PDB file of C-alpha atoms and ligand atoms in Angstrom:
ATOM      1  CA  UNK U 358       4.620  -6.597  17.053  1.00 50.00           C
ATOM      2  CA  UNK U 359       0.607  -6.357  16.831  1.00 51.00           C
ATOM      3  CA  UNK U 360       1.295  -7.110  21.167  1.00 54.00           C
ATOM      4  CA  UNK U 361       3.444  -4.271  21.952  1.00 59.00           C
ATOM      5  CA  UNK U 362       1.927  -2.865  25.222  1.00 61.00           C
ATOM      6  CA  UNK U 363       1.434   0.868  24.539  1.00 70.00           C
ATOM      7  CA  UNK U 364      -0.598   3.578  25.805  1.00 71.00           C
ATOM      8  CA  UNK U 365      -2.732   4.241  23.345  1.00 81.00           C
ATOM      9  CA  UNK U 366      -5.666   1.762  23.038  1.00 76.00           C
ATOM     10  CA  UNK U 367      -8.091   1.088  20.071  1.00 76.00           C
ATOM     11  CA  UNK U 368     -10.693   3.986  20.408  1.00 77.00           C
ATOM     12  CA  UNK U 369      -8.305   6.702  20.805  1.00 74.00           C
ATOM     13  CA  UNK U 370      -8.833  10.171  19.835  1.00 76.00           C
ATOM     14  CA  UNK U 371      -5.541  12.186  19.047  1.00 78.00           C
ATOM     15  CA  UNK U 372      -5.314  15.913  19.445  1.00 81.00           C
ATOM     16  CA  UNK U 373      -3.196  16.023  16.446  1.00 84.00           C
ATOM     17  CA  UNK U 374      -2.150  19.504  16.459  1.00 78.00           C
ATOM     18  CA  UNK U 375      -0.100  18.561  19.803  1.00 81.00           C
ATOM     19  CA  UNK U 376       1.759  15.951  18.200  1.00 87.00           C
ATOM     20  CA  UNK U 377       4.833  16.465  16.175  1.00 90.00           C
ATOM     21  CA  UNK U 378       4.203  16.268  12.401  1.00 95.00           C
ATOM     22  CA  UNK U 379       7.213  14.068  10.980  1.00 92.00           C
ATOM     23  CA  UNK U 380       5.853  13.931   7.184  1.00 92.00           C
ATOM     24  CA  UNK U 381       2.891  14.760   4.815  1.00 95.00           C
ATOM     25  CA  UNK U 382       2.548  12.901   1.906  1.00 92.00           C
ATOM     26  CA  UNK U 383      -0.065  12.826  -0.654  1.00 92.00           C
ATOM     27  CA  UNK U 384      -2.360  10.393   1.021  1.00 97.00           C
ATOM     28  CA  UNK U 385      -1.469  10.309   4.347  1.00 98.00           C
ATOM     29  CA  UNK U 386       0.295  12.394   7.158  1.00 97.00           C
ATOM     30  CA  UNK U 387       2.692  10.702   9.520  1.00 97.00           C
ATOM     31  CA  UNK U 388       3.194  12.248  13.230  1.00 97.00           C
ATOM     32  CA  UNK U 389       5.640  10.989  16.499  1.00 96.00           C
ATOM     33  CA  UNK U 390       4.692  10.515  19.807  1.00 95.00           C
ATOM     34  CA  UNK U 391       6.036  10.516  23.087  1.00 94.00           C
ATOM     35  CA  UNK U 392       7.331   7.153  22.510  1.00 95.00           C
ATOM     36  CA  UNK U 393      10.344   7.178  19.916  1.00 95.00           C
ATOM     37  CA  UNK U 394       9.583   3.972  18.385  1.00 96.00           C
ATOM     38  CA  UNK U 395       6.119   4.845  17.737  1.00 97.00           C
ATOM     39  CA  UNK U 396       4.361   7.366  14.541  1.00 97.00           C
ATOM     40  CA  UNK U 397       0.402   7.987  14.152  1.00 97.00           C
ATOM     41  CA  UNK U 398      -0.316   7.424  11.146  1.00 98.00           C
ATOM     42  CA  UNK U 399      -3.369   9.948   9.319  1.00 98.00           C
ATOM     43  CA  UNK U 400      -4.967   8.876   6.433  1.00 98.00           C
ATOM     44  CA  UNK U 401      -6.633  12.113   4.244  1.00 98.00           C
ATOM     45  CA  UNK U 402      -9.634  12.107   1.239  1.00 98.00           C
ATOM     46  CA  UNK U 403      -6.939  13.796  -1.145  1.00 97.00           C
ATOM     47  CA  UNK U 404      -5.880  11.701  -4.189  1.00 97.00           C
ATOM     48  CA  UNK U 405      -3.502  12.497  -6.913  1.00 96.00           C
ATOM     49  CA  UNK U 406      -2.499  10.201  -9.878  1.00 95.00           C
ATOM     50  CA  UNK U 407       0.430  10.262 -12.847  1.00 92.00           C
ATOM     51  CA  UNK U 408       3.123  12.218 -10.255  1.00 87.00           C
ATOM     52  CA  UNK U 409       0.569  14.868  -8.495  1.00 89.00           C
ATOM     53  CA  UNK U 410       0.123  16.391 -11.950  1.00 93.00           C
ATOM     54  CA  UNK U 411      -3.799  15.271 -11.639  1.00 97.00           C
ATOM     55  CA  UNK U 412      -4.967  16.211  -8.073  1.00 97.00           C
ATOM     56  CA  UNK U 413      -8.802  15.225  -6.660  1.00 97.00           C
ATOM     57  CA  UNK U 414     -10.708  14.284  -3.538  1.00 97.00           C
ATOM     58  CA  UNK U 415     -12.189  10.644  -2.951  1.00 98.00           C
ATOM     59  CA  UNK U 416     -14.198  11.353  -0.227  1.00 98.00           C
ATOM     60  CA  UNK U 417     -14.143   9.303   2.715  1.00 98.00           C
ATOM     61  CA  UNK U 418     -11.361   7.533   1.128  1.00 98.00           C
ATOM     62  CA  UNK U 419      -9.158   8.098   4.181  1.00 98.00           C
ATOM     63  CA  UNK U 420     -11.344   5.993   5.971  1.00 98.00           C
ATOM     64  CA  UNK U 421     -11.705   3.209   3.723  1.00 98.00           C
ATOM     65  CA  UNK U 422      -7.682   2.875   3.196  1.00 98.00           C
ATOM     66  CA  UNK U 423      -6.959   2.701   6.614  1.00 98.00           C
ATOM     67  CA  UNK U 424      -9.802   0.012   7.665  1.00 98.00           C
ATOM     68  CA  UNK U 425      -8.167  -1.989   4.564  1.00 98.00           C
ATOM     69  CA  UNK U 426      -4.880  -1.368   5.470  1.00 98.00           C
ATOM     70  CA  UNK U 427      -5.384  -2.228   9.147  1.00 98.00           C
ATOM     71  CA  UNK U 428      -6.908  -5.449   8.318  1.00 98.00           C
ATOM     72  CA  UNK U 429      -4.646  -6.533   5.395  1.00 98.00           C
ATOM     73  CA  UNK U 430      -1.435  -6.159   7.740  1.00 98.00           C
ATOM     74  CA  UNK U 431      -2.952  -7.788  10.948  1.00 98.00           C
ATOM     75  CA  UNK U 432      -3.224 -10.725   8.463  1.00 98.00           C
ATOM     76  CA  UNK U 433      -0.569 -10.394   6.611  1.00 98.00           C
ATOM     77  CA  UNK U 434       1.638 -10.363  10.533  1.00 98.00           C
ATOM     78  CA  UNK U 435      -0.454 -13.192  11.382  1.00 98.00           C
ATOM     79  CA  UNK U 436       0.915 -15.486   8.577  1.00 98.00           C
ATOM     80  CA  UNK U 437       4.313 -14.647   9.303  1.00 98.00           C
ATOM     81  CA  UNK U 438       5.561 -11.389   7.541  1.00 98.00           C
ATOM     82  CA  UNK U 439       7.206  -8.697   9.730  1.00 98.00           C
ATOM     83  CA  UNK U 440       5.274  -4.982   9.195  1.00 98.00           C
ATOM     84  CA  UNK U 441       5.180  -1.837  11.006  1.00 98.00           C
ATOM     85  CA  UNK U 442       1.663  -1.927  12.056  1.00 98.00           C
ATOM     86  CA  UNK U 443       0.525  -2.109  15.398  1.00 98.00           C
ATOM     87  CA  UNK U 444      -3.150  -0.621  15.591  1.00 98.00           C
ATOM     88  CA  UNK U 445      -5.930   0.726  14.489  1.00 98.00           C
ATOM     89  CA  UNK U 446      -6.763   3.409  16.547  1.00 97.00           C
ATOM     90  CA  UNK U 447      -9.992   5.486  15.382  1.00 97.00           C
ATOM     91  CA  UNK U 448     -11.425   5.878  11.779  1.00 98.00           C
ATOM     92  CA  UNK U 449      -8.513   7.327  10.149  1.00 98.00           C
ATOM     93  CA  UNK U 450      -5.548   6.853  12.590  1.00 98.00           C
ATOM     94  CA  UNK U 451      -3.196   3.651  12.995  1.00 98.00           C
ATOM     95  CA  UNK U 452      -0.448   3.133  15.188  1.00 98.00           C
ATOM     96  CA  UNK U 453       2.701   1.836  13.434  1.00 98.00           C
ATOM     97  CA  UNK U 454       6.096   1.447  14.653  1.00 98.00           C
ATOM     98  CA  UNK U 455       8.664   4.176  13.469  1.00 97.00           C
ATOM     99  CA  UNK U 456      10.576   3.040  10.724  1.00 97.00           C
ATOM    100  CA  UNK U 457      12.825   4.606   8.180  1.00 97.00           C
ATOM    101  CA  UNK U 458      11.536   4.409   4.772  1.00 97.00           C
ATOM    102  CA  UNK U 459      13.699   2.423   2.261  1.00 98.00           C
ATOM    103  CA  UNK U 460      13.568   4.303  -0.780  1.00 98.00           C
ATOM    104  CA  UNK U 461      12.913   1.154  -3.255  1.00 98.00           C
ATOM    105  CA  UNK U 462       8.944   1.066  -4.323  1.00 98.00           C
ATOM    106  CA  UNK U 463       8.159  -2.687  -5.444  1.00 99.00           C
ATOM    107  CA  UNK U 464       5.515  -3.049  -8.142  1.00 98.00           C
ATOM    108  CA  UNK U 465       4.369  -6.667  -8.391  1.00 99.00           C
ATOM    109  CA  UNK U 466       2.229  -7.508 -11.127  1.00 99.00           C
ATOM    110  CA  UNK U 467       0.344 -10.620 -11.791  1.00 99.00           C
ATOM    111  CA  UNK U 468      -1.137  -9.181 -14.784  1.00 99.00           C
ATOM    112  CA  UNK U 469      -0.122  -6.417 -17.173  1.00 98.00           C
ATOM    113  CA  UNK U 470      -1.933  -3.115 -16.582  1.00 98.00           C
ATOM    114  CA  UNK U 471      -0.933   0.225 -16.488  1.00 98.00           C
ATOM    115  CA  UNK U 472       2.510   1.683 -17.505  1.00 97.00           C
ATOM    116  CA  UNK U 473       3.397  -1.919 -17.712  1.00 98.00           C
ATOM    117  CA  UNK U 474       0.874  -1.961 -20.405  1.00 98.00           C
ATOM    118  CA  UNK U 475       1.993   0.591 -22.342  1.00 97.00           C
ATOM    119  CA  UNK U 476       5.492   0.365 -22.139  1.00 97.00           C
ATOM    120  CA  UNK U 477       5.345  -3.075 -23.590  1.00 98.00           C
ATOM    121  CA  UNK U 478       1.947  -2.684 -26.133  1.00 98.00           C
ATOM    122  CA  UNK U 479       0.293  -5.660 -24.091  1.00 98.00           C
ATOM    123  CA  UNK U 480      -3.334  -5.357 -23.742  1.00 98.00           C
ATOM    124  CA  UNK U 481      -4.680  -4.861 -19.886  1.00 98.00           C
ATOM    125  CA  UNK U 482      -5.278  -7.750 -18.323  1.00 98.00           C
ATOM    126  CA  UNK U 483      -2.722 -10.477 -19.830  1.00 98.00           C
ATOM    127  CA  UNK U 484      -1.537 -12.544 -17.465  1.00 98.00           C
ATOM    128  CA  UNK U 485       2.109 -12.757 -16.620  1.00 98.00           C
ATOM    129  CA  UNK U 486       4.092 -16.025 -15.724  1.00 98.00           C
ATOM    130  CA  UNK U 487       6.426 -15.862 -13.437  1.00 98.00           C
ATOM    131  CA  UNK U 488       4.857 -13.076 -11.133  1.00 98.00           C
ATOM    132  CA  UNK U 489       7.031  -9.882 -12.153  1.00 98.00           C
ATOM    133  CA  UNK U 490       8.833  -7.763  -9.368  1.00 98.00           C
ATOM    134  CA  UNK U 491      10.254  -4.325 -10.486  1.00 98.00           C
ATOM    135  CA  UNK U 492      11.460  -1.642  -8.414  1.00 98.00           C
ATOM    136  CA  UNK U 493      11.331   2.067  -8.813  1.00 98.00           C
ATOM    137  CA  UNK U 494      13.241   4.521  -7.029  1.00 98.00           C
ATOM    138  CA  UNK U 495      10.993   6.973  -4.256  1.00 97.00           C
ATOM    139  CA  UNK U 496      11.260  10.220  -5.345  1.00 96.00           C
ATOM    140  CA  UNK U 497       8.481  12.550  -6.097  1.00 92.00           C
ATOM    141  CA  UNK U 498      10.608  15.071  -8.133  1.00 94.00           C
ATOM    142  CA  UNK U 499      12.000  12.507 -10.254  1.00 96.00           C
ATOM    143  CA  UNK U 500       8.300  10.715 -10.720  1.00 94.00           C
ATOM    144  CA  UNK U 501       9.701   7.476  -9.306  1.00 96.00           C
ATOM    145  CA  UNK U 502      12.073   6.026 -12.214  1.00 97.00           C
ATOM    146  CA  UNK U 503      11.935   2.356 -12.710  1.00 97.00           C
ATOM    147  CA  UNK U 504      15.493   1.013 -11.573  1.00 98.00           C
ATOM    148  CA  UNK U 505      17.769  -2.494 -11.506  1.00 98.00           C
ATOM    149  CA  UNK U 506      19.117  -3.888  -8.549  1.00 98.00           C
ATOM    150  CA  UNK U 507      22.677  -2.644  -9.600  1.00 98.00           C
ATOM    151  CA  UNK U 508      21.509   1.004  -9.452  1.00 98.00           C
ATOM    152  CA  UNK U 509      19.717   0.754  -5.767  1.00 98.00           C
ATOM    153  CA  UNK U 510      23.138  -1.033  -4.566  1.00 98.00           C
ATOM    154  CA  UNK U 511      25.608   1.484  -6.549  1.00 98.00           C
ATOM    155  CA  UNK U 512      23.897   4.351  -5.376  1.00 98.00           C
ATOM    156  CA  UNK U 513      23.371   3.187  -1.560  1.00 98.00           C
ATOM    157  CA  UNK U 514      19.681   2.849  -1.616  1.00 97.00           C
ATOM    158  CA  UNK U 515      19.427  -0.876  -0.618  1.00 97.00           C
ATOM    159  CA  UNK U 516      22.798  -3.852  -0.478  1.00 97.00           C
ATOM    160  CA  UNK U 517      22.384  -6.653  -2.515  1.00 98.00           C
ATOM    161  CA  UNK U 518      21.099  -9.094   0.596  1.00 97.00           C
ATOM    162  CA  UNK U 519      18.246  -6.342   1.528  1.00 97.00           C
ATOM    163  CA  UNK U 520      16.694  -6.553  -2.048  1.00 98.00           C
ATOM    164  CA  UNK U 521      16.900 -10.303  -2.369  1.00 98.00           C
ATOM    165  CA  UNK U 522      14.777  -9.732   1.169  1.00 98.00           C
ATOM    166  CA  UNK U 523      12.586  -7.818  -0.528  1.00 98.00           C
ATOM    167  CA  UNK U 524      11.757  -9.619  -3.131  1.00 98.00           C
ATOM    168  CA  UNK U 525      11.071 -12.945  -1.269  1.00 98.00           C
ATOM    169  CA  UNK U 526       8.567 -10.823   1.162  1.00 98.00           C
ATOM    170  CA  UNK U 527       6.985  -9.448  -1.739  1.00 99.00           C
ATOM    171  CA  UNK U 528       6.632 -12.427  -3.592  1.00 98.00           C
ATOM    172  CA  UNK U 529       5.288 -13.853  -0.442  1.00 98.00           C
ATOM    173  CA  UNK U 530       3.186 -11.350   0.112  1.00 99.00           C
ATOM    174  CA  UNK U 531       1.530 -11.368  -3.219  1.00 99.00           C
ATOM    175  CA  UNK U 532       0.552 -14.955  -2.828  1.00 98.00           C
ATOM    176  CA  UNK U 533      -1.306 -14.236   0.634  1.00 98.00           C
ATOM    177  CA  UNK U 534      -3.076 -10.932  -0.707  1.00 98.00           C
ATOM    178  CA  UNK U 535      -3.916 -12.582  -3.971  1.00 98.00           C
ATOM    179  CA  UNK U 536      -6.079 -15.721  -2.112  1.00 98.00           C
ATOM    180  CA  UNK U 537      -7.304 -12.925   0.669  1.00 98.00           C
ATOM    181  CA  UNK U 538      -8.712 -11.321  -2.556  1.00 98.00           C
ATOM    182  CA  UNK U 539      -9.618 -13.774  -4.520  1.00 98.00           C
ATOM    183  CA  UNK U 540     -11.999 -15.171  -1.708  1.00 98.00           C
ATOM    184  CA  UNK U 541     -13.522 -12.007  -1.640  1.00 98.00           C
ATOM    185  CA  UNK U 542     -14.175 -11.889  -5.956  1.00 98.00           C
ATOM    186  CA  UNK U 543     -11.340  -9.387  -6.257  1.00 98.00           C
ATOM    187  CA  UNK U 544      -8.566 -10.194  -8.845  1.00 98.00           C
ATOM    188  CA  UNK U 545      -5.571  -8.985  -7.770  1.00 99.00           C
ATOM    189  CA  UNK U 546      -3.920  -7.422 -10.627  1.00 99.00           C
ATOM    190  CA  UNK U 547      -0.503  -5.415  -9.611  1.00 99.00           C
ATOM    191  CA  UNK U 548       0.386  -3.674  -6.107  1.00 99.00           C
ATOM    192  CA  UNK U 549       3.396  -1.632  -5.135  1.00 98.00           C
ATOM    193  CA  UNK U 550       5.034  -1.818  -1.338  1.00 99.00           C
ATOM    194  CA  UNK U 551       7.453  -0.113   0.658  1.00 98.00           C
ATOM    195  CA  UNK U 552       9.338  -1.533   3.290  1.00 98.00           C
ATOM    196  CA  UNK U 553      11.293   0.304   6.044  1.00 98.00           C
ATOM    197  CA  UNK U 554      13.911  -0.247   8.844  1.00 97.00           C
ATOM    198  CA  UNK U 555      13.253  -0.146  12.293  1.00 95.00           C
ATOM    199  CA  UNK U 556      16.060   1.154  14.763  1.00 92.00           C
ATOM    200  CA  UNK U 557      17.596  -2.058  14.967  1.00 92.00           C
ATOM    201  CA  UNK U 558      18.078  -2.492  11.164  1.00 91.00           C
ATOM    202  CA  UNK U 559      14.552  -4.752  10.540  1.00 95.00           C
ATOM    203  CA  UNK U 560      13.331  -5.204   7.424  1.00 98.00           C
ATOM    204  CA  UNK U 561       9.133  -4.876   8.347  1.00 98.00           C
ATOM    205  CA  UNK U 562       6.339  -4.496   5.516  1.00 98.00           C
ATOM    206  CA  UNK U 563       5.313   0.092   6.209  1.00 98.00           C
ATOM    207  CA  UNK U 564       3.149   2.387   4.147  1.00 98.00           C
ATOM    208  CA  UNK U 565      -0.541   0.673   3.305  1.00 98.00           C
ATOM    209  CA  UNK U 566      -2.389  -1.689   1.173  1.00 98.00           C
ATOM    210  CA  UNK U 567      -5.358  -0.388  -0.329  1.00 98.00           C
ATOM    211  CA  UNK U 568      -7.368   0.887  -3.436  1.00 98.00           C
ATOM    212  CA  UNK U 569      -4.893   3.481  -4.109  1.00 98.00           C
ATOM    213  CA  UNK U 570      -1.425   0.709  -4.139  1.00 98.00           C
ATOM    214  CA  UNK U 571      -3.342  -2.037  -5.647  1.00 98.00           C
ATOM    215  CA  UNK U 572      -5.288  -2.882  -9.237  1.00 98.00           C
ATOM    216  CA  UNK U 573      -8.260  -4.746  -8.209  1.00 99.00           C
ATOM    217  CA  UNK U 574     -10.935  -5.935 -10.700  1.00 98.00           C
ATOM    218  CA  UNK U 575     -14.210  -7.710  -9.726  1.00 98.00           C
ATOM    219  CA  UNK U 576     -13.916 -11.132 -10.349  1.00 98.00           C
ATOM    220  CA  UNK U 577     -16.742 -12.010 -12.408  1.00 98.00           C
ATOM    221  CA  UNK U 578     -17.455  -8.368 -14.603  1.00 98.00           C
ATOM    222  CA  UNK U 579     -13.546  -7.138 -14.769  1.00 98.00           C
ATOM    223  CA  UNK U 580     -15.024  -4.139 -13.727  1.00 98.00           C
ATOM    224  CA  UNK U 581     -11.578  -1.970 -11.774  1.00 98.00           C
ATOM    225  CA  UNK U 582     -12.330  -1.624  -7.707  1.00 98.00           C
ATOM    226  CA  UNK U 583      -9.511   0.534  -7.269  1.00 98.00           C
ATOM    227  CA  UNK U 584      -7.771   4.290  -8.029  1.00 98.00           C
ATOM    228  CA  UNK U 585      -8.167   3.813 -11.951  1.00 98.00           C
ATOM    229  CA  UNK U 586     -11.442   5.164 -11.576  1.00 98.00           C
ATOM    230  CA  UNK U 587     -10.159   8.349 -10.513  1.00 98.00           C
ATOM    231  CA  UNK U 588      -6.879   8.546 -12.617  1.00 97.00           C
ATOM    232  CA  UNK U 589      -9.360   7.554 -15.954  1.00 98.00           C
ATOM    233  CA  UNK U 590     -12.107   9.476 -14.849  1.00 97.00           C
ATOM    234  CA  UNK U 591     -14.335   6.306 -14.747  1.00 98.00           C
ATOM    235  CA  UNK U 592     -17.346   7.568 -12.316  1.00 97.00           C
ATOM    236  CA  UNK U 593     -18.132   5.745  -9.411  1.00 98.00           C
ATOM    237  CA  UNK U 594     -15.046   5.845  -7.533  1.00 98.00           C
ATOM    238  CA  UNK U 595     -16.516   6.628  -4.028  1.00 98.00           C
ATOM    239  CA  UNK U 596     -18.456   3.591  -4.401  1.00 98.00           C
ATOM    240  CA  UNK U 597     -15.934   1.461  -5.688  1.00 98.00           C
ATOM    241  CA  UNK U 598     -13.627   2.746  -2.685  1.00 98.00           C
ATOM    242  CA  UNK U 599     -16.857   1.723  -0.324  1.00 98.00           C
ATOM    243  CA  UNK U 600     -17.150  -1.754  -1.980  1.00 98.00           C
ATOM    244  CA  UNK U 601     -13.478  -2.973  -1.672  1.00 98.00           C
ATOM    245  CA  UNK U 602     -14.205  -1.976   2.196  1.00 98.00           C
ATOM    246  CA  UNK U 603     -17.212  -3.917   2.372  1.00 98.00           C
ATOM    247  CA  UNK U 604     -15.863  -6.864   0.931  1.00 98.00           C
ATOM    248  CA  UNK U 605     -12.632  -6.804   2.599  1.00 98.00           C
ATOM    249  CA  UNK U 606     -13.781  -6.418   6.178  1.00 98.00           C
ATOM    250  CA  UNK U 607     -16.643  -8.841   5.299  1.00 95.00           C
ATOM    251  CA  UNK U 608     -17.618 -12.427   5.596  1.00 84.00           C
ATOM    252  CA  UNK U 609     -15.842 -14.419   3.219  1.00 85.00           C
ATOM    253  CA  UNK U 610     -17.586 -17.442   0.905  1.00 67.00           C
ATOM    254  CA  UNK U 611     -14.298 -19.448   0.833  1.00 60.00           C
ATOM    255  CA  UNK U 612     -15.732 -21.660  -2.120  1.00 56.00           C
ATOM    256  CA  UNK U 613     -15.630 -18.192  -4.492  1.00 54.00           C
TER     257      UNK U 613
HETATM  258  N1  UDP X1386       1.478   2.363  -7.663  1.00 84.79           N
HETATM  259  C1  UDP X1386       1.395   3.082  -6.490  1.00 84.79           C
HETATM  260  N2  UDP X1386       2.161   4.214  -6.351  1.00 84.79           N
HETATM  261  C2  UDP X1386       3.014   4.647  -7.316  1.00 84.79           C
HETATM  262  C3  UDP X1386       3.089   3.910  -8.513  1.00 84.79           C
HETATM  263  C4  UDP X1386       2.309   2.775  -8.658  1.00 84.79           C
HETATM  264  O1  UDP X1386       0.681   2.724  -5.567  1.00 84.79           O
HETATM  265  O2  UDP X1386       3.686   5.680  -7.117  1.00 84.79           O
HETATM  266  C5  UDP X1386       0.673   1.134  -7.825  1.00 84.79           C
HETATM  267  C6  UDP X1386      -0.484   1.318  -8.802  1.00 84.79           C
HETATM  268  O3  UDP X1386      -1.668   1.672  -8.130  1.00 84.79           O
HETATM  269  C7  UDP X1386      -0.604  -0.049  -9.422  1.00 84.79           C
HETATM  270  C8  UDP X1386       0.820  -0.600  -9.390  1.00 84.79           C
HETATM  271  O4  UDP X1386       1.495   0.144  -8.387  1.00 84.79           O
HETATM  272  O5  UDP X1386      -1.422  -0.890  -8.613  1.00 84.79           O
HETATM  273  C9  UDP X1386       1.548  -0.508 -10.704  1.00 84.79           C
HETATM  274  O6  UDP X1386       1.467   0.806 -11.184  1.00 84.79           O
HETATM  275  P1  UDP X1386       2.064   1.222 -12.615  1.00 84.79           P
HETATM  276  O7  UDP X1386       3.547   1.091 -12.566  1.00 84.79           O
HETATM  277  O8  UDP X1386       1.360   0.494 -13.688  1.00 84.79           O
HETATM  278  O9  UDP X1386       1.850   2.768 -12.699  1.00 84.79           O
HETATM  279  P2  UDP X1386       0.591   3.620 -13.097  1.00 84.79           P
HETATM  280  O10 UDP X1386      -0.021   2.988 -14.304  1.00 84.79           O
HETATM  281  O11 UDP X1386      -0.264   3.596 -11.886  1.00 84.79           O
HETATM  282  O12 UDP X1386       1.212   4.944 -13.361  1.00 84.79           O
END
């Protein structure tokens, strides 16, 4: 997919007010073109944590999730897993193909943290063995519930083949983004994904993969590269935004 010939080249700037807007969401806008099977994708500063009841800025953080998104998925396509993305195309614009959101959010968590945390009273940080896979159900007004695979097949969301799909991409996926990390001193802690369909009924990887989806905490001090420092009011979270950047479009020491 990263080949598709289209018009719009790395370097572009949209007029974005002459484009049709298809979505906002918290993070990100999503607008069509005048080719069907392609969106722009926008990302924005604005961050919002525990179900938009806490709402902020991270500034420049627009530009941070989309260089770490961009790069992520042109690995992630090059070893093999099918996602939307095509492009970057300027500092906060990407190029994805137009997909239709499955409504399933997967959390995969290599160590407890979080909500996983608390609903269990583990401390942060304890490893987990096997890898868990959860889903929640995309809704905004309903604050994503947690869900079983009976309830996304009973009430249409996703057939019983689809989330088996999922999970295996997923599980895949967390093994690729947990050595891309680790070689840059990042432990990967937990990550959520959503996957869409194209036209023709493809499962492909959609949405991003950055500071805001993913726990990451620096190898060697623990200390969290990643959204907690805005939902926990940590300080720093500009800077931790910029780091994860730095490191993941850096050179790698492959020996970390
Ligand atoms: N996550 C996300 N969007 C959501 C919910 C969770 O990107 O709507 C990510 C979150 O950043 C973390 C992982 O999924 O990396 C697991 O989150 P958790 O269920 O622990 O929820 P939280 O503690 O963030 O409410």
């Amino acid at each position: 997919m990263l080949g598709k010939k289209t018009s719009y080249s790395e370097g572009t700037v949209n007029d974005l007010s002459r484009l049709k807007q298809r979505y906002e969401g918290k993070a990100k806008k999503v607008f069509a073109t005048n080719d069907p099977e392609l969106f722009i994708v926008a990302y924005k500063d604005d961050a919002t944590a525990f179900n938009a009841q806490k709402k902020g800025t991270i500034l420049n953080k627009g530009i941070v999730n989309n260089a770490v998104t961009a790069k992520i998925f042109a690995m992630l396509e090059a070893k093999g897993i099918p996602t939307h993305f095509i492009k970057k195309l300027n500092e906060r614009e990407q190029l994805v193909r137009a997909v239709k959101i499955i409504p399933v959010e997967v959390i995969v968590r290599n160590f407890a943290a979080g909500s996983f945390a608390k609903r269990y009273g583990v401390d942060e940080g304890c490893p987990l063995e096997p890898t868990v896979v959860e889903w929640c159900y995309k809704s905004d007004v309903l604050s994503d519930p947690p869900m079983n695979d009976d309830t996304a097949i009973a009430l249409g969301w996703a057939t019983a083949a689809e989330l088996s799909e999922l999970r295996e991409l997923s599980l895949k996926i967390n093994s690729l983004l947990s050595e891309f990390f680790r070689v840059r001193s990042l432990r990967l802690i937990d990550f959520k994904l959503e996957f869409g369909r194209t036209a023709s009924g493809d499962i492909v990887l959609a949405d991003e993969i950055s500071p805001d989806t993913c726990r990451l905490w620096d190898s060697r001090s623990g200390e969290r590269l990643d959204k907690d420092r805005f939902r926990r009011d940590l300080g720093d979270v500009e800077a931790a935004y910029q780091e994860v950047m730095k490191r993941v479009l850096g050179e790698v020491n492959a020996g970390v």
